[in-house]
Coordinates of C-alpha atoms in Angstrom, one line a residue:
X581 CA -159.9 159.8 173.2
X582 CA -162.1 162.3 175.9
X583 CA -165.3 160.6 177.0
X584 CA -167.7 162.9 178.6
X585 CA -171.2 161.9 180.5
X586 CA -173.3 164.6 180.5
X587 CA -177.0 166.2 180.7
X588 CA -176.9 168.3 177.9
X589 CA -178.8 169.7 174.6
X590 CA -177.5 169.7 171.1
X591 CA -178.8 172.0 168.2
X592 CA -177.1 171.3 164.9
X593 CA -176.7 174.3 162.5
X594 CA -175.9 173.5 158.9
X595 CA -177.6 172.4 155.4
X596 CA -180.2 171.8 157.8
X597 CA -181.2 172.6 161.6
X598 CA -181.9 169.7 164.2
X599 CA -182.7 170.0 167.9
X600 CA -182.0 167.1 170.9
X601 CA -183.4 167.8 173.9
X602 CA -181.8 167.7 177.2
X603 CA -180.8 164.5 178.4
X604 CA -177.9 162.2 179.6
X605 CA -175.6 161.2 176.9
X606 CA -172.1 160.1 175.7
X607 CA -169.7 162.7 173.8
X608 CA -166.9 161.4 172.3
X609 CA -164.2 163.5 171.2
X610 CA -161.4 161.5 169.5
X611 CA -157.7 162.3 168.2
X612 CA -159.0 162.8 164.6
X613 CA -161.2 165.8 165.9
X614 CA -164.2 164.3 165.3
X615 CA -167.3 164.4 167.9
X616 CA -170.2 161.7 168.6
X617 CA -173.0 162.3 170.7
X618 CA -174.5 158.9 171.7
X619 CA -177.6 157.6 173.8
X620 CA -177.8 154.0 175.1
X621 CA -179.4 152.4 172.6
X622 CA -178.8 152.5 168.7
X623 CA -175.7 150.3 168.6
X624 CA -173.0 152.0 167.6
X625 CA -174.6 154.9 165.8
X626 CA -174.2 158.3 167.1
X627 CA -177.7 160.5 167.3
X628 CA -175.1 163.8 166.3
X629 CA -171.5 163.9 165.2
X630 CA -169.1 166.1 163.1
X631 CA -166.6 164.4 161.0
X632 CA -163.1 165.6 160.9
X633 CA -161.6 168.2 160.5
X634 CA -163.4 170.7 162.5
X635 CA -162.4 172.8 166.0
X636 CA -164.3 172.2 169.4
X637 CA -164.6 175.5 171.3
X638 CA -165.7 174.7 175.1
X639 CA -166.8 177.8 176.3
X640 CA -167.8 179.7 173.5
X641 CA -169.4 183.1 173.4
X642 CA -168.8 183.4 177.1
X643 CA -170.1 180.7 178.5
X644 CA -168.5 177.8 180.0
X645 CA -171.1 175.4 179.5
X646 CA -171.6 176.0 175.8
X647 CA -169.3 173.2 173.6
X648 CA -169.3 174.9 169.7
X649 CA -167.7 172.0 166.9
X650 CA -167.6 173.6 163.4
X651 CA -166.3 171.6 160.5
X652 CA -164.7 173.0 157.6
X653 CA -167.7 174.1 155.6
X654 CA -169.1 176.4 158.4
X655 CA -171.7 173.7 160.5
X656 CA -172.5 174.0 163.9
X657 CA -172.5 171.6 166.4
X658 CA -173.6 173.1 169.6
X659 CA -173.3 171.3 173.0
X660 CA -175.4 173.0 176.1
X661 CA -173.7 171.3 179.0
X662 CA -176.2 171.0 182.3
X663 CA -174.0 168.8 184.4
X664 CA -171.2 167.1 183.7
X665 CA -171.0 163.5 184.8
X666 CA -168.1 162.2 183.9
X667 CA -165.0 163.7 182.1
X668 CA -162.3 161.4 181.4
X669 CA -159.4 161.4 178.5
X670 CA -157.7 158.1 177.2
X671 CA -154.1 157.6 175.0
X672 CA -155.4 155.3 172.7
X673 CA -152.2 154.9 170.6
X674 CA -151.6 153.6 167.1
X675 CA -154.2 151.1 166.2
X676 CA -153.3 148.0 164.2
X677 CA -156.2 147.8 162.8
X678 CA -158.7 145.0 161.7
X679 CA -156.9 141.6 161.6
X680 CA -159.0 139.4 158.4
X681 CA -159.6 135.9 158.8
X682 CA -157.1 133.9 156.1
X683 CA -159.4 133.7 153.4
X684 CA -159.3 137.7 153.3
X685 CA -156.0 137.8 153.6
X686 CA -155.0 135.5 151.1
X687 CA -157.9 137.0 148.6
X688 CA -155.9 140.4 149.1
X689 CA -152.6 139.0 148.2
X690 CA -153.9 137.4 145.3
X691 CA -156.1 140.1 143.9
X692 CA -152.8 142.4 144.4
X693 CA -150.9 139.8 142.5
X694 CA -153.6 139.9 139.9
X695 CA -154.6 143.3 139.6
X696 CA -155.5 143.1 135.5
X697 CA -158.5 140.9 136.9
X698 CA -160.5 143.6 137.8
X699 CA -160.4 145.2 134.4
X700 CA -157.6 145.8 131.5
X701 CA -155.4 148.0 132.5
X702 CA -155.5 148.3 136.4
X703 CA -152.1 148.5 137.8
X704 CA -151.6 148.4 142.0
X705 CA -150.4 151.5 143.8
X706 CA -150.7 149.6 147.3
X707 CA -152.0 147.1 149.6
X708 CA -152.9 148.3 152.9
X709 CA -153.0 151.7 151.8
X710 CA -153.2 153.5 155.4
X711 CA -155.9 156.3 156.3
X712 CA -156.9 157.9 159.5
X713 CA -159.4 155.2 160.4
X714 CA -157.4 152.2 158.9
X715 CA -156.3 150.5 155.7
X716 CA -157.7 150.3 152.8
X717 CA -157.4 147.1 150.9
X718 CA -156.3 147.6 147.7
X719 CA -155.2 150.7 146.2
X720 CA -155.4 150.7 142.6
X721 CA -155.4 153.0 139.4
X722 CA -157.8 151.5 136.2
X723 CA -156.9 151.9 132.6
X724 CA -157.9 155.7 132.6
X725 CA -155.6 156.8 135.6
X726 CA -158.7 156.7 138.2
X727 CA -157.4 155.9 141.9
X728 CA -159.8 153.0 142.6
X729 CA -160.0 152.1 146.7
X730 CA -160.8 148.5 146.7
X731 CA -162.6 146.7 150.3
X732 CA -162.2 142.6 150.3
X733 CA -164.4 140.4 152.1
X734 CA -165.0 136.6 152.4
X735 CA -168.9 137.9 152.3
X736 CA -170.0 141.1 151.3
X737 CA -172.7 142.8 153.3
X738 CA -174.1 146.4 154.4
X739 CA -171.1 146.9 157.3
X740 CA -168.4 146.4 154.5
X741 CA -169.9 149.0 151.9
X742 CA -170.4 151.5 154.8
X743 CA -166.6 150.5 155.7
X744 CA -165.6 151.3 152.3
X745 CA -168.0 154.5 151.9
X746 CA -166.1 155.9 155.2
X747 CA -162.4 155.0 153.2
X748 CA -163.8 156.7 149.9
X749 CA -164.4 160.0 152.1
X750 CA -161.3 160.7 153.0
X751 CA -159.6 160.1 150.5
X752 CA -161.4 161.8 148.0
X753 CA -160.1 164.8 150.5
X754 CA -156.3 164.2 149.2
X755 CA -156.2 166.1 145.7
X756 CA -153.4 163.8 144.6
X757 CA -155.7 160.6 144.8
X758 CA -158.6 162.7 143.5
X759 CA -161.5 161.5 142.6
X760 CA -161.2 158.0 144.0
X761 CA -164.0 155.4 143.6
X762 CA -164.8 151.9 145.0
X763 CA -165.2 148.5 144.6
X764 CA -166.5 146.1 147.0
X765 CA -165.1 142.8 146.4
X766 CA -166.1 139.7 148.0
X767 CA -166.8 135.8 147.0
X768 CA -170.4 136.2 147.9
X769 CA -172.0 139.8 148.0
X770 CA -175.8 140.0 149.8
X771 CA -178.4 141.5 147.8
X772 CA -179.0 144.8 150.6
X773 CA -174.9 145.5 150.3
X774 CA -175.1 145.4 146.6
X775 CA -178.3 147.5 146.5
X776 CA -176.7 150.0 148.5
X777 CA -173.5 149.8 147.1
X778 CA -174.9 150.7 144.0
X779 CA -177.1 153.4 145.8
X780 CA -173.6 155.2 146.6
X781 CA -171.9 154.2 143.1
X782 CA -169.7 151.8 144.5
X783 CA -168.8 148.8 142.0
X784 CA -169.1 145.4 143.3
X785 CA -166.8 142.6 142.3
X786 CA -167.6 139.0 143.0
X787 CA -164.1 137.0 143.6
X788 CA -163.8 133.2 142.7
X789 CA -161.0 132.4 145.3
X790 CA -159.9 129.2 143.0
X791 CA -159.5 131.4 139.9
X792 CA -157.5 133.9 141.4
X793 CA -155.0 131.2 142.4
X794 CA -154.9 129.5 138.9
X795 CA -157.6 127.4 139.2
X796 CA -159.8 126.9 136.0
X797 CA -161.3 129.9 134.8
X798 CA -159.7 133.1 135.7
X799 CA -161.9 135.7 135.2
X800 CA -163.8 138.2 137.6
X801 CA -167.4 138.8 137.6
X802 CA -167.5 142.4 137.7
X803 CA -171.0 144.3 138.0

């Protein structure tokens, strides 16, 4: 990962056309290829970025201060560099990425061991089906040969449908798993996740941890 300070412009060129003025910000240029511009405020929410793949030009028509990022559908990113405050790059390695708490865990394992409760049909391709920015879930196919990507948690709010919406991007990008869609499975799902969810047509699935292991009743509430 390259962090760079600097006081700099950005003009974004694409589907649209958006302008931030100069100031000092963080660009962060990871492995992937992606870039983030970020102020200090916002949480973690970039105010510009350009998902992967794309191709950073520093330099470009001539002049040195000019960064140029263009993804694969012909956007512009365009970094005016005023002064460069920092310039630093970072091996990162492999992460392992986000260790769940045991209920999670053990709703994964079970929900792979009992796939056919998400719907007749459903067979599992994987658990911890590996992408760029980390594993997803559950892989799955449903009764009609769909890939299905599915994102477990204890309790189901905005962060974990954004989580999955990020998983559902890229792989909807590899034509053997194409078209993928989601379900966000958890034992308790908050109203805002579900909206949104919804909003993005995500399916959500609420789990009844003592069903899955045998428990009583063993059937999933799916919506």
């Amino acid at each position: 990962m390259r962090l760079v300070i600097a006081r700099c412009s950005v003009d974004y060129a694409g589907r649209l056309t958006a302008h931030l003025p100069s100031a000092p910000r963080l660009i962060l240029v990871k492995a992937d290829g992606s870039v983030s511009i970020h102020a200090d405020d916002r949480a973690y929410k970039p105010l510009n970025w350009m998902s992967p793949p794309c191709t950073l030009k520093e330099g470009a028509d001539g002049d040195e201060g000019v960064w140029t990022v263009i993804n694969k559908a012909g956007e512009k990113l365009i970094i005016t560099m005023e002064e460069i405050l920092h310039d630093s790059s970072h091996e990162l390695g492999v992460d392992p990425g986000l260790i769940k708490d045991g209920v999670e865990a053990h709703l994964q394992e079970l929900l792979a061991d009992r796939i056919e409760t998400l719907g007749e049909g459903y067979s599992l391709i994987r658990r911890e089906y590996m992408t760029a920015i980390g594993p997803v879930d559950i892989l799955c196919r449903d009764a009609e040969g769909q890939t299905v990507a599915v994102e477990i948690k204890r309790r189901g709010e905005i962060d974990g449908v954004e989580q999955l919406t990020r998983y559902l991007e890229l792989l909807n990008r590899d034509p053997h798993l194409a078209p993928v869609r989601g379900i966000f499975a958890a034992q308790e799902i908050k109203p805002q996740a579900r909206v949104l969810a919804t909003d993005r047509g995500i399916g959500c699935a609420v789990l009844d941890y003592d069903a899955l292991r045998g428990i009583e009743d063993d059937k999933l509430r799916l919506f």
